[in-house]
Amino acid sequence: MNLAGREAASEGPARGRPRSEAVERAIVEGVMKLLEDGVPLAELSIERIARTAGVGKATIYRRWPGKEELFVDVVRQAEPADPALPGTSMRDDLVAVLEQLRERGLMSRSSVLLHNVFAQMKSSPKVWKAYHTSVVDPRRRLQYEILRRGQATGELRSDIDIDVLSDCFVGPMLLRTVMRPDAELPEGLSEQIVDTLLSGLRPVSSPSA
């Protein structure tokens, strides 16, 4: 191999990563285009996605084991990013978690596509399970960690079950975003929910925030 050949080979990995990201973006955008065109999830085959994205089926399978996992990734990318926790207190971390849910609710209302996507997911048990495994469950574990830390630091009563506590905090926001599509989701709602609940869930000897 001549010098030019060696230089090209050494530069290969550096150029390969952007191409990989471009391919993944093309695949995700291909799925979104099909959904925007009204293609039902049941008809969203890997072959059809590959043809729309301009890639081979093997290219997709190297990145996702099946269309369910790909579809969940597409939905996840359409949602707000996972919250960056301030870490200053349990209260602030809970507000960050609820704020992500509030933003997600606003996006679902403003995006007919995202609303339809979630409706289709619920009609497909396999996709719904994949979404819970990769998106919902990790977020719920994060909520548990925040609440356990709050109990350990004395910010929260220790005699209440963590699972129940998680539902108490997240439930009001989910109710407004899912069950009450006409309910307002104003700025400051996350703080209002957390502070209202903490007023009754702090240890009696704990100073108020």
Short mmCIF file of N, CA and C in Angstrom, two decimals, residues 8-20:
data_model
loop_
_atom_site.label_atom_id
_atom_site.label_comp_id
_atom_site.label_asym_id
_atom_site.label_seq_id
_atom_site.Cartn_x
_atom_site.Cartn_y
_atom_site.Cartn_z
N ALA A 8 -5.39 7.24 3.63
CA ALA A 8 -6.84 7.05 3.46
C ALA A 8 -7.36 6.04 4.45
N ALA A 9 -6.59 4.96 4.68
CA ALA A 9 -7.01 3.93 5.62
C ALA A 9 -7.06 4.46 7.04
N SER A 10 -6.02 5.29 7.39
CA SER A 10 -5.98 5.82 8.75
C SER A 10 -7.10 6.81 9.02
N GLU A 11 -7.57 7.47 7.93
CA GLU A 11 -8.65 8.44 8.10
C GLU A 11 -10.03 7.78 8.06
N GLY A 12 -10.08 6.50 7.72
CA GLY A 12 -11.37 5.82 7.56
C GLY A 12 -12.28 5.92 8.76
N PRO A 13 -11.81 5.54 9.99
CA PRO A 13 -12.70 5.57 11.14
C PRO A 13 -13.24 6.96 11.44
N ALA A 14 -12.38 7.99 11.21
CA ALA A 14 -12.82 9.34 11.52
C ALA A 14 -13.96 9.76 10.60
N ARG A 15 -13.90 9.30 9.33
CA ARG A 15 -14.96 9.66 8.39
C ARG A 15 -16.17 8.72 8.51
N GLY A 16 -15.96 7.55 9.08
CA GLY A 16 -17.03 6.55 9.14
C GLY A 16 -18.14 6.92 10.09
N ARG A 17 -17.78 7.54 11.25
CA ARG A 17 -18.79 7.84 12.24
C ARG A 17 -19.84 8.83 11.73
N PRO A 18 -19.42 9.94 11.09
CA PRO A 18 -20.45 10.84 10.56
C PRO A 18 -21.36 10.17 9.54
N ARG A 19 -20.77 9.26 8.69
CA ARG A 19 -21.60 8.56 7.71
C ARG A 19 -22.62 7.69 8.42
N SER A 20 -22.19 7.05 9.53
CA SER A 20 -23.10 6.20 10.29
C SER A 20 -24.25 7.03 10.86
#
